[in-house]
Coordinates of N, CA and C in Angstrom, one line a residue:
M911 N 0.8 -1.2 0.0 CA 0.0 0.0 0.0 C 0.9 1.3 0.0
K912 N 2.0 1.2 0.7 CA 2.9 2.4 0.8 C 3.4 2.7 -0.6
K913 N 3.7 1.7 -1.4 CA 4.2 1.9 -2.8 C 3.1 2.5 -3.7
V914 N 1.9 2.1 -3.4 CA 0.8 2.6 -4.2 C 0.6 4.0 -3.9
L915 N 0.6 4.4 -2.6 CA 0.4 5.8 -2.2 C 1.5 6.6 -2.7
A916 N 2.8 6.1 -2.7 CA 3.9 6.9 -3.1 C 3.8 7.2 -4.6
S917 N 3.2 6.3 -5.4 CA 3.0 6.5 -6.8 C 2.1 7.6 -7.1
T918 N 1.2 8.0 -6.2 CA 0.3 9.1 -6.3 C 0.8 10.4 -5.7
G919 N 2.0 10.3 -5.1 CA 2.6 11.5 -4.5 C 2.5 11.5 -3.0
I920 N 1.8 10.6 -2.4 CA 1.7 10.5 -0.9 C 2.8 9.7 -0.4
G921 N 3.6 10.2 0.5 CA 4.8 9.5 1.0 C 5.9 9.3 0.0
N922 N 5.9 10.2 -1.1 CA 6.9 10.1 -2.1 C 8.2 10.6 -1.6
A923 N 9.3 10.2 -2.4 CA 10.6 10.8 -2.1 C 10.5 12.3 -2.4
T924 N 11.4 13.1 -1.8 CA 11.5 14.5 -2.1 C 12.9 14.9 -2.5
V925 N 13.1 16.0 -3.2 CA 14.4 16.4 -3.7 C 14.6 17.9 -3.3
D926 N 15.8 18.3 -3.0 CA 16.1 19.7 -2.6 C 17.5 19.9 -3.2
T927 N 17.7 21.0 -4.0 CA 19.0 21.4 -4.5 C 19.4 22.6 -3.7
V928 N 20.6 22.4 -3.1 CA 21.2 23.5 -2.3 C 22.3 24.2 -3.1
L929 N 22.2 25.5 -3.3 CA 23.1 26.3 -4.0 C 24.0 27.1 -3.1
P930 N 25.3 27.3 -3.3 CA 26.1 28.1 -2.5 C 25.7 29.6 -2.5
A931 N 25.1 30.0 -3.7 CA 24.6 31.4 -3.9 C 23.6 31.3 -5.0
T932 N 22.7 32.3 -5.0 CA 21.7 32.3 -6.1 C 22.0 33.4 -7.2
T933 N 23.1 34.1 -7.0 CA 23.6 35.1 -8.0 C 24.7 34.5 -8.8
V934 N 24.5 34.4 -10.1 CA 25.5 33.8 -11.0 C 25.8 34.7 -12.2
T935 N 26.8 34.3 -12.9 CA 27.2 35.0 -14.1 C 27.4 34.0 -15.2
P936 N 26.9 34.2 -16.4 CA 27.1 33.3 -17.5 C 28.5 33.0 -17.7
G937 N 28.8 31.7 -17.9 CA 30.2 31.2 -18.1 C 30.8 30.6 -16.9
E938 N 30.2 30.8 -15.8 CA 30.8 30.2 -14.6 C 30.2 28.8 -14.2
T939 N 30.8 28.1 -13.3 CA 30.3 26.8 -12.8 C 29.9 26.9 -11.4
V940 N 28.7 26.5 -11.1 CA 28.2 26.5 -9.7 C 28.3 25.1 -9.1
E941 N 28.9 25.0 -7.9 CA 29.0 23.7 -7.2 C 27.8 23.6 -6.3
A942 N 26.8 22.7 -6.7 CA 25.6 22.6 -5.9 C 25.6 21.2 -5.3
S943 N 24.6 21.0 -4.5 CA 24.4 19.7 -3.8 C 22.9 19.3 -3.9
V944 N 22.6 18.1 -4.4 CA 21.2 17.7 -4.6 C 21.0 16.6 -3.5
Q945 N 20.0 16.9 -2.6 CA 19.6 16.0 -1.6 C 18.3 15.3 -1.9
I946 N 18.3 14.0 -1.9 CA 17.1 13.2 -2.1 C 16.7 12.5 -0.7
T947 N 15.5 12.7 -0.3 CA 15.1 12.1 1.0 C 14.0 11.1 0.6
G948 N 14.2 9.8 1.1 CA 13.3 8.8 0.8 C 11.9 9.0 1.5
G949 N 10.9 8.5 0.9 CA 9.6 8.6 1.5 C 9.2 7.4 2.4
T950 N 8.0 6.9 2.2 CA 7.6 5.8 3.1 C 7.8 4.4 2.4
A951 N 8.2 4.4 1.2 CA 8.5 3.2 0.5 C 9.7 3.3 -0.4
E952 N 10.3 2.1 -0.7 CA 11.5 2.1 -1.6 C 11.0 2.6 -3.0
Q953 N 11.8 3.4 -3.6 CA 11.5 3.9 -4.9 C 12.8 3.9 -5.8
V954 N 12.6 3.5 -7.1 CA 13.7 3.6 -8.0 C 13.6 4.8 -8.9
V955 N 14.6 5.6 -8.8 CA 14.7 6.9 -9.6 C 15.4 6.6 -10.9
E956 N 14.7 6.7 -12.0 CA 15.3 6.4 -13.3 C 16.4 7.4 -13.6
E957 N 16.1 8.7 -13.4 CA 17.0 9.7 -13.6 C 16.9 10.9 -12.6
V958 N 18.0 11.5 -12.2 CA 18.0 12.7 -11.5 C 18.4 13.8 -12.5
R959 N 17.4 14.7 -12.8 CA 17.7 15.6 -13.9 C 17.7 17.1 -13.4
L960 N 18.5 17.9 -13.9 CA 18.5 19.3 -13.6 C 18.4 20.0 -15.0
A961 N 17.6 21.1 -14.9 CA 17.3 21.9 -16.1 C 17.4 23.4 -15.7
L962 N 18.1 24.1 -16.6 CA 18.2 25.6 -16.4 C 17.2 26.1 -17.4
E963 N 16.2 26.8 -16.8 CA 15.0 27.2 -17.7 C 14.7 28.7 -17.5
T964 N 13.9 29.2 -18.5 CA 13.4 30.5 -18.5 C 12.0 30.5 -19.1
R965 N 11.4 31.6 -19.4 CA 10.1 31.6 -20.1 C 10.2 32.6 -21.2
A966 N 9.6 32.2 -22.3 CA 9.6 33.0 -23.5 C 8.2 33.5 -23.9
K967 N 8.2 34.7 -24.4 CA 6.9 35.3 -24.8 C 6.5 34.8 -26.2
T968 N 5.3 34.3 -26.4 CA 4.9 33.8 -27.7 C 3.6 34.6 -28.0
A969 N 3.0 34.3 -29.2 CA 1.7 35.0 -29.5 C 0.6 34.6 -28.6
D970 N 0.7 33.4 -27.9 CA -0.3 33.0 -27.0 C 0.0 33.2 -25.6
G971 N 1.0 33.9 -25.3 CA 1.4 34.1 -23.9 C 2.8 33.6 -23.6
Y972 N 3.1 33.3 -22.4 CA 4.5 32.8 -22.0 C 4.5 31.3 -21.9
T973 N 5.7 30.7 -22.3 CA 5.9 29.3 -22.2 C 7.3 29.0 -21.7
D974 N 7.4 28.0 -20.9 CA 8.7 27.6 -20.3 C 9.6 27.0 -21.4
V975 N 10.9 27.4 -21.4 CA 11.8 26.9 -22.4 C 13.1 26.5 -21.7
G976 N 13.8 25.6 -22.2 CA 15.1 25.1 -21.6 C 16.3 25.8 -22.2
I977 N 17.2 26.3 -21.3 CA 18.5 26.8 -21.7 C 19.5 25.7 -21.7
A978 N 19.5 24.8 -20.7 CA 20.4 23.7 -20.7 C 19.8 22.6 -19.8
R979 N 20.2 21.4 -20.0 CA 19.7 20.2 -19.3 C 20.9 19.3 -18.9
F980 N 20.8 18.7 -17.7 CA 21.9 17.8 -17.2 C 21.2 16.6 -16.6
T981 N 21.9 15.5 -16.8 CA 21.5 14.2 -16.1 C 22.6 14.0 -15.0
L982 N 22.1 14.0 -13.7 CA 23.1 13.9 -12.6 C 23.3 12.4 -12.3
A983 N 22.3 11.6 -12.3 CA 22.4 10.2 -11.9 C 21.3 9.4 -12.5
E984 N 21.6 8.1 -12.7 CA 20.6 7.2 -13.3 C 20.4 6.0 -12.4
S985 N 19.2 5.4 -12.5 CA 18.9 4.1 -11.8 C 19.4 4.1 -10.3
V986 N 18.8 5.0 -9.6 CA 19.1 5.2 -8.2 C 18.0 4.6 -7.3
T987 N 18.3 3.7 -6.4 CA 17.3 3.2 -5.5 C 17.3 4.0 -4.2
I988 N 16.2 4.6 -3.8 CA 16.0 5.4 -2.6 C 15.3 4.6 -1.6
E989 N 16.0 4.3 -0.5 CA 15.3 3.5 0.6 C 14.4 4.5 1.4
P990 N 13.4 3.9 2.1 CA 12.5 4.7 2.9 C 13.3 5.5 4.0
E991 N 12.9 6.8 4.1 CA 13.4 7.7 5.1 C 14.9 7.8 5.2
T992 N 15.6 7.7 4.1 CA 17.0 7.9 4.1 C 17.4 9.1 3.2
D993 N 18.6 9.6 3.5 CA 19.1 10.8 2.7 C 20.2 10.4 1.8
E994 N 20.1 10.8 0.6 CA 21.2 10.7 -0.4 C 21.6 12.0 -0.9
R995 N 22.9 12.3 -0.9 CA 23.4 13.6 -1.5 C 24.3 13.3 -2.7
Y996 N 24.1 14.2 -3.7 CA 24.9 14.1 -4.9 C 25.5 15.5 -5.2
P997 N 26.8 15.6 -5.3 CA 27.4 16.8 -5.8 C 27.1 17.1 -7.2
A998 N 26.9 18.3 -7.6 CA 26.5 18.7 -9.0 C 27.3 20.0 -9.4
D999 N 28.1 19.9 -10.4 CA 28.7 21.0 -11.0 C 27.8 21.5 -12.1
I1000 N 27.2 22.6 -11.9 CA 26.2 23.2 -12.9 C 26.9 24.3 -13.7
D1001 N 27.1 24.0 -15.0 CA 27.7 25.0 -15.9 C 26.6 26.0 -16.3
I1002 N 26.8 27.3 -16.0 CA 25.9 28.3 -16.5 C 26.3 28.7 -17.9
P1003 N 25.6 28.3 -18.9 CA 26.0 28.6 -20.3 C 26.1 30.1 -20.6
Y1004 N 27.0 30.5 -21.5 CA 27.1 31.9 -21.9 C 25.8 32.5 -22.4
Q1005 N 24.9 31.6 -23.0 CA 23.7 32.1 -23.6 C 22.6 32.2 -22.5
T1006 N 22.9 32.0 -21.2 CA 21.9 32.2 -20.2 C 21.4 33.7 -20.1
L1007 N 20.1 33.9 -20.0 CA 19.6 35.2 -20.0 C 19.9 35.9 -18.7
V1008 N 20.0 37.2 -18.8 CA 20.2 38.1 -17.7 C 18.8 38.4 -17.1
T1009 N 18.7 38.3 -15.7 CA 17.4 38.5 -15.1 C 17.2 40.0 -14.8
L1010 N 16.9 40.7 -16.0 CA 16.5 42.1 -15.9 C 15.1 42.2 -16.5
G1011 N 14.4 43.2 -16.1 CA 13.0 43.4 -16.6 C 12.1 42.2 -16.1
S1012 N 11.4 41.7 -17.1 CA 10.5 40.6 -16.7 C 11.2 39.2 -16.9
T1013 N 12.4 39.1 -17.2 CA 13.1 37.9 -17.4 C 13.4 37.1 -16.1
R1014 N 13.0 35.8 -16.1 CA 13.2 35.0 -15.0 C 14.0 33.7 -15.4
V1015 N 14.9 33.3 -14.5 CA 15.7 32.1 -14.8 C 15.7 31.2 -13.5
W1016 N 15.6 29.9 -13.7 CA 15.6 29.1 -12.5 C 16.2 27.7 -12.9
I1017 N 16.6 27.0 -11.8 CA 17.1 25.6 -11.9 C 16.0 24.7 -11.4
E1018 N 15.5 23.8 -12.3 CA 14.5 22.8 -11.9 C 15.2 21.4 -11.7
T1019 N 15.0 20.8 -10.6 CA 15.5 19.5 -10.3 C 14.4 18.5 -10.3
E1020 N 14.5 17.4 -11.0 CA 13.4 16.5 -11.1 C 13.8 15.1 -10.9
L1021 N 13.1 14.3 -10.2 CA 13.3 12.9 -10.0 C 12.4 12.2 -11.0
N1022 N 12.9 11.4 -11.9 CA 12.1 10.7 -12.9 C 11.8 9.3 -12.3
I1023 N 10.6 9.1 -11.7 CA 10.2 7.8 -11.1 C 9.1 7.2 -12.0
D1024 N 9.4 6.0 -12.5 CA 8.4 5.3 -13.4 C 7.1 5.1 -12.7
L1025 N 6.0 5.4 -13.4 CA 4.7 5.2 -12.9 C 4.4 5.9 -11.5
A1026 N 5.0 7.1 -11.4 CA 4.7 7.8 -10.1 C 4.8 9.3 -10.4
V1027 N 4.3 10.1 -9.5 CA 4.4 11.6 -9.6 C 5.9 11.9 -9.4
D1028 N 6.4 12.7 -10.3 CA 7.9 13.0 -10.3 C 8.1 14.2 -9.3
P1029 N 8.9 14.0 -8.2 CA 9.2 15.1 -7.3 C 10.0 16.1 -8.0
E1030 N 9.8 17.4 -7.7 CA 10.5 18.5 -8.3 C 11.0 19.5 -7.2
D1031 N 12.0 20.3 -7.6 CA 12.5 21.4 -6.7 C 12.9 22.5 -7.7
T1032 N 12.5 23.7 -7.3 CA 12.8 24.9 -8.2 C 13.5 25.9 -7.4
D1033 N 14.6 26.4 -8.0 CA 15.5 27.4 -7.4 C 15.7 28.5 -8.3
H1034 N 15.2 29.7 -8.0 CA 15.3 30.9 -8.9 C 16.7 31.5 -8.8
L1035 N 17.2 32.0 -9.9 CA 18.6 32.6 -9.9 C 18.5 34.1 -10.3
E1036 N 19.5 34.8 -9.8 CA 19.7 36.2 -10.3 C 21.0 36.1 -11.2
V1037 N 20.7 36.3 -12.5 CA 21.8 36.2 -13.4 C 22.3 37.6 -13.8
E1038 N 23.6 37.9 -13.5 CA 24.1 39.2 -13.8 C 24.8 39.2 -15.2
P1039 N 24.9 40.3 -15.8 CA 25.5 40.4 -17.1 C 27.0 40.1 -17.1
T1040 N 27.5 39.5 -18.1 CA 29.0 39.3 -18.2 C 29.7 40.7 -18.2
P1041 N 31.0 40.7 -17.9 CA 31.7 42.0 -18.0 C 31.6 42.7 -19.3
R1042 N 31.6 42.0 -20.4 CA 31.5 42.6 -21.7 C 30.1 43.2 -21.9
L1043 N 29.0 42.5 -21.5 CA 27.7 43.0 -21.7 C 27.4 44.2 -20.8
R1044 N 28.0 44.1 -19.6 CA 27.8 45.3 -18.6 C 28.5 46.5 -19.2
A1045 N 29.7 46.3 -19.9 CA 30.3 47.4 -20.5 C 29.5 48.1 -21.7
V1046 N 28.7 47.2 -22.4 CA 27.8 47.7 -23.4 C 26.7 48.6 -22.8
F1047 N 26.2 48.1 -21.6 CA 25.1 48.9 -20.9 C 25.7 50.2 -20.5
D1048 N 26.9 50.2 -19.9 CA 27.5 51.4 -19.5 C 27.8 52.4 -20.6
A1049 N 28.2 51.8 -21.8 CA 28.4 52.7 -22.9 C 27.1 53.3 -23.4
L1050 N 26.0 52.6 -23.4 CA 24.8 53.3 -23.8 C 24.4 54.4 -22.8
E1051 N 24.7 54.1 -21.5 CA 24.4 55.2 -20.5 C 25.2 56.4 -20.8
E1052 N 26.5 56.2 -21.2 CA 27.3 57.4 -21.5 C 26.7 58.1 -22.7
L1053 N 26.0 57.4 -23.6 CA 25.5 58.1 -24.8 C 24.1 58.7 -24.4
G1054 N 23.7 58.6 -23.2 CA 22.4 59.3 -22.8 C 21.2 58.4 -22.8
F1055 N 21.4 57.0 -23.0 CA 20.3 56.1 -23.0 C 20.1 55.5 -21.6
S1056 N 18.8 55.2 -21.3 CA 18.5 54.6 -20.0 C 17.8 53.3 -20.3
F1057 N 18.0 52.3 -19.5 CA 17.3 51.0 -19.6 C 15.8 51.2 -19.4
R1058 N 15.1 50.5 -20.3 CA 13.6 50.6 -20.2 C 13.0 49.2 -19.9
A1059 N 13.4 48.2 -20.6 CA 12.8 46.9 -20.4 C 13.7 45.8 -21.0
A1060 N 13.4 44.6 -20.5 CA 14.1 43.4 -21.1 C 13.0 42.2 -21.0
D1061 N 13.0 41.5 -22.1 CA 12.1 40.3 -22.1 C 12.7 39.2 -23.0
C1062 N 12.2 38.0 -22.8 CA 12.6 36.9 -23.6 C 11.5 36.6 -24.6
E1063 N 11.9 36.7 -25.9 CA 10.9 36.6 -27.0 C 11.1 35.3 -27.7
Y1064 N 10.1 34.6 -28.1 CA 10.1 33.4 -28.9 C 10.7 33.8 -30.3
D1065 N 11.6 33.1 -30.8 CA 12.3 33.4 -32.1 C 12.4 32.1 -32.9
P1066 N 11.3 31.7 -33.6 CA 11.3 30.4 -34.2 C 12.4 30.2 -35.3
Y1067 N 12.9 31.3 -35.8 CA 13.8 31.2 -36.9 C 15.3 31.3 -36.5
G1068 N 15.5 31.5 -35.2 CA 16.9 31.5 -34.7 C 17.7 32.6 -35.4
R1069 N 17.1 33.8 -35.6 CA 17.8 34.9 -36.3 C 19.1 35.3 -35.6
Y1070 N 19.1 35.4 -34.3 CA 20.2 36.0 -33.6 C 21.0 34.9 -32.8
T1071 N 20.6 33.7 -32.9 CA 21.4 32.6 -32.2 C 21.6 31.5 -33.1
D1072 N 22.4 30.5 -32.7 CA 22.7 29.4 -33.5 C 21.6 28.3 -33.3
G1073 N 20.4 28.6 -33.8 CA 19.4 27.6 -33.8 C 18.4 27.7 -32.6
R1074 N 18.8 28.4 -31.5 CA 18.0 28.4 -30.4 C 16.7 29.3 -30.7
Q1075 N 15.6 28.8 -30.2 CA 14.3 29.5 -30.7 C 13.8 30.5 -29.7
F1076 N 14.6 31.1 -28.9 CA 14.2 32.2 -28.1 C 15.4 33.2 -27.9
V1077 N 15.1 34.4 -27.6 CA 16.2 35.4 -27.6 C 15.8 36.5 -26.6
Q1078 N 16.7 37.1 -25.9 CA 16.5 38.2 -24.9 C 16.7 39.5 -25.6
E1079 N 15.7 40.4 -25.5 CA 15.9 41.8 -26.0 C 16.0 42.8 -24.9
F1080 N 16.9 43.7 -25.0 CA 17.0 44.8 -24.1 C 16.6 46.1 -24.8
E1081 N 15.8 46.9 -24.1 CA 15.3 48.1 -24.7 C 15.8 49.3 -23.9
F1082 N 16.3 50.3 -24.7 CA 16.9 51.5 -24.1 C 16.2 52.7 -24.8
R1083 N 16.0 53.8 -24.1 CA 15.5 55.0 -24.7 C 16.4 56.2 -24.3
P1084 N 16.5 57.2 -25.2 CA 17.4 58.3 -25.0 C 16.8 59.3 -23.9
Q1085 N 17.5 59.7 -22.9 CA 17.0 60.6 -21.9 C 17.8 61.9 -21.9
S1086 N 19.0 61.8 -22.5 CA 19.9 63.0 -22.6 C 20.8 62.9 -23.7
G1087 N 21.5 64.0 -24.1 CA 22.5 63.9 -25.2 C 21.9 64.1 -26.5
S1088 N 22.7 63.8 -27.5 CA 22.4 64.2 -28.9 C 21.3 63.3 -29.6
F1089 N 21.0 62.2 -29.0 CA 20.0 61.3 -29.6 C 18.6 61.6 -29.2
V1090 N 18.4 62.5 -28.2 CA 17.1 62.9 -27.8 C 16.4 63.7 -28.9
G1091 N 15.2 63.3 -29.3 CA 14.5 63.9 -30.4 C 14.9 63.3 -31.8
N1092 N 15.9 62.4 -31.8 CA 16.2 61.8 -33.1 C 15.9 60.3 -33.1
A1093 N 16.2 59.7 -32.0 CA 15.9 58.2 -31.9 C 14.9 57.9 -30.9
D1094 N 13.9 57.1 -31.2 CA 12.9 56.7 -30.3 C 13.4 55.7 -29.3
E1095 N 14.1 54.7 -29.8 CA 14.5 53.6 -29.0 C 15.6 52.8 -29.7
V1096 N 16.4 52.1 -28.8 CA 17.4 51.2 -29.3 C 17.2 49.9 -28.6
E1097 N 17.1 48.8 -29.4 CA 17.0 47.5 -28.9 C 18.3 46.7 -29.1
L1098 N 18.7 45.9 -28.2 CA 19.9 45.1 -28.3 C 19.5 43.6 -28.1
V1099 N 20.2 42.8 -28.8 CA 20.2 41.3 -28.6 C 21.7 40.9 -28.5
A1100 N 22.1 40.3 -27.5 CA 23.5 39.9 -27.3 C 23.7 38.4 -27.5
R1101 N 24.8 38.1 -28.2 CA 25.2 36.7 -28.4 C 26.6 36.6 -27.8
T1102 N 26.7 35.9 -26.7 CA 28.0 35.8 -26.0 C 28.6 34.4 -26.0
D1103 N 29.9 34.4 -26.1 CA 30.7 33.1 -26.0 C 32.0 33.4 -25.2
A1104 N 32.8 32.4 -25.1 CA 34.0 32.6 -24.3 C 35.0 33.6 -24.9
K1105 N 34.9 33.8 -26.2 CA 35.9 34.7 -26.9 C 35.4 36.1 -27.0
G1106 N 34.1 36.4 -27.1 CA 33.7 37.8 -27.3 C 32.2 37.9 -27.2
L1107 N 31.7 39.1 -27.6 CA 30.3 39.4 -27.5 C 29.9 40.0 -28.8
T1108 N 28.9 39.5 -29.4 CA 28.3 40.1 -30.6 C 26.9 40.8 -30.2
V1109 N 26.8 42.0 -30.5 CA 25.6 42.8 -30.2 C 24.8 43.1 -31.5
F1110 N 23.6 42.7 -31.6 CA 22.7 43.1 -32.7 C 22.0 44.4 -32.2
V1111 N 22.1 45.5 -33.0 CA 21.5 46.7 -32.6 C 20.4 47.1 -33.5
E1112 N 19.2 47.3 -33.0 CA 18.1 47.7 -33.8 C 17.7 49.2 -33.3
V1113 N 17.7 50.1 -34.3 CA 17.5 51.5 -34.0 C 16.1 51.9 -34.5
Y1114 N 15.3 52.5 -33.7 CA 14.0 53.0 -34.1 C 14.1 54.5 -34.0
K1115 N 13.8 55.2 -35.1 CA 14.0 56.7 -35.2 C 12.6 57.3 -35.4
R1116 N 12.6 58.6 -35.1 CA 11.4 59.4 -35.3 C 11.2 59.6 -36.8
S1117 N 10.1 59.3 -37.2 CA 9.8 59.5 -38.7 C 8.3 59.7 -38.9
G1118 N 7.9 60.0 -40.1 CA 6.5 60.2 -40.4 C 5.7 59.0 -40.5
M1119 N 4.4 59.2 -40.5 CA 3.5 58.0 -40.6 C 3.7 57.1 -41.8
L1120 N 4.0 57.7 -42.9 CA 4.3 56.9 -44.1 C 5.5 56.0 -44.0
S1121 N 6.5 56.5 -43.3 CA 7.7 55.7 -43.1 C 7.4 54.6 -42.2
E1122 N 6.6 54.8 -41.1 CA 6.2 53.8 -40.2 C 5.4 52.7 -40.8
L1123 N 4.5 53.1 -41.7 CA 3.6 52.1 -42.4 C 4.5 51.3 -43.3
A1124 N 5.5 51.9 -43.9 CA 6.4 51.1 -44.8 C 7.5 50.4 -44.1
E1125 N 7.5 50.4 -42.7 CA 8.5 49.8 -41.9 C 9.9 50.2 -42.2
T1126 N 10.1 51.5 -42.5 CA 11.4 52.0 -42.8 C 12.0 52.8 -41.6
D1127 N 11.3 52.7 -40.5 CA 11.8 53.5 -39.4 C 12.6 52.7 -38.4
E1128 N 13.0 51.5 -38.8 CA 13.9 50.7 -38.0 C 15.0 50.1 -38.8
W1129 N 16.1 49.7 -38.1 CA 17.3 49.3 -38.8 C 18.2 48.5 -37.9
V1130 N 18.7 47.4 -38.4 CA 19.4 46.4 -37.6 C 20.9 46.3 -38.1
T1131 N 21.8 46.3 -37.2 CA 23.2 46.1 -37.6 C 23.8 45.3 -36.4
R1132 N 25.1 45.0 -36.5 CA 25.8 44.3 -35.4 C 27.2 44.8 -35.2
T1133 N 27.7 44.6 -34.0 CA 29.1 44.9 -33.6 C 29.6 43.9 -32.7
T1134 N 30.9 43.7 -32.7 CA 31.5 42.6 -31.9 C 32.6 43.3 -31.0
T1135 N 32.7 42.8 -29.8 CA 33.7 43.3 -28.9 C 34.3 42.2 -28.1
E1136 N 35.6 42.3 -27.9 CA 36.4 41.3 -27.1 C 36.9 41.8 -25.8
N1137 N 36.6 43.1 -25.6 CA 37.1 43.8 -24.4 C 36.0 44.4 -23.6
T1138 N 36.4 45.1 -22.5 CA 35.4 45.8 -21.7 C 35.6 47.3 -21.6
D1139 N 36.3 47.8 -22.6 CA 36.6 49.3 -22.6 C 35.4 50.0 -23.0
V1140 N 34.8 50.7 -22.0 CA 33.5 51.4 -22.2 C 33.6 52.5 -23.3
T1141 N 34.7 53.3 -23.2 CA 34.9 54.4 -24.2 C 34.9 53.9 -25.6
T1142 N 35.7 52.8 -25.9 CA 35.7 52.2 -27.2 C 34.4 51.7 -27.7
I1143 N 33.7 51.0 -26.8 CA 32.4 50.5 -27.1 C 31.4 51.6 -27.4
S1144 N 31.5 52.7 -26.5 CA 30.6 53.8 -26.7 C 30.8 54.5 -28.0
E1145 N 32.0 54.7 -28.5 CA 32.3 55.3 -29.8 C 31.8 54.5 -30.9
R1146 N 31.9 53.1 -30.8 CA 31.4 52.3 -31.8 C 29.9 52.3 -31.9
L1147 N 29.2 52.3 -30.7 CA 27.7 52.4 -30.7 C 27.2 53.7 -31.2
R1148 N 27.9 54.8 -30.9 CA 27.5 56.1 -31.4 C 27.6 56.2 -32.9
S1149 N 28.7 55.6 -33.4 CA 28.8 55.6 -34.9 C 27.7 54.8 -35.6
L1150 N 27.3 53.6 -35.0 CA 26.3 52.8 -35.6 C 24.9 53.5 -35.5
I1151 N 24.6 54.1 -34.4 CA 23.3 54.8 -34.2 C 23.2 56.0 -35.1
E1152 N 24.3 56.8 -35.2 CA 24.3 58.0 -36.0 C 24.1 57.7 -37.5
E1153 N 24.6 56.5 -37.9 CA 24.3 56.1 -39.3 C 22.9 56.0 -39.6
R1154 N 22.1 55.7 -38.6 CA 20.6 55.5 -38.8 C 19.9 56.9 -38.6
V1155 N 20.2 57.7 -37.6 CA 19.5 58.9 -37.4 C 20.0 60.1 -38.1

């Protein structure tokens, strides 16, 4: 009877992932610990899985999407009322989204138990920008732009990434400086790896109604940086934006 109840979630095993800190940066490795506590009956866990997830905006609302997935252990027998601990090195991929605006990122740990309710644990993360991306944000601030919003958008064609079907957009608006009155908004999409940062820049400028209807009031280009020199990045962004406005 205990096994029957456990299969419905009553007296089931539980899982808890313990992180040394919840603030991370893409590219780093987090040393975590996964604790599984047995329930009232012996259970066989087919897989102990960890997934780094976020949510993407679609035409029908938001949907959860996976950034990365890991299998920590397989075919584990959990005895009743016992504790099992498993160390886990969780690599935070460079393409992990930054938790700005409405963007959320979390680690979900799941025990895959055949013919039973799968126990889960969710740990939300604060993901900070990489030094290169932070330098881009600082450069835009130098140019008089202020951060407005960030969101994860569904991108079925993988336009800005290598096949991944979602992308994070950062929106900035001019608050001071020479772009006030000339540019409505600048949107950024960042593609990061260990070698550098590619930033796709979309500029929306003030224009007449006919231009807006013809979709000629926006323009996309890209720039790449391998350093964190704010002045150099600022000059490059200024040149790109001035080409449009």
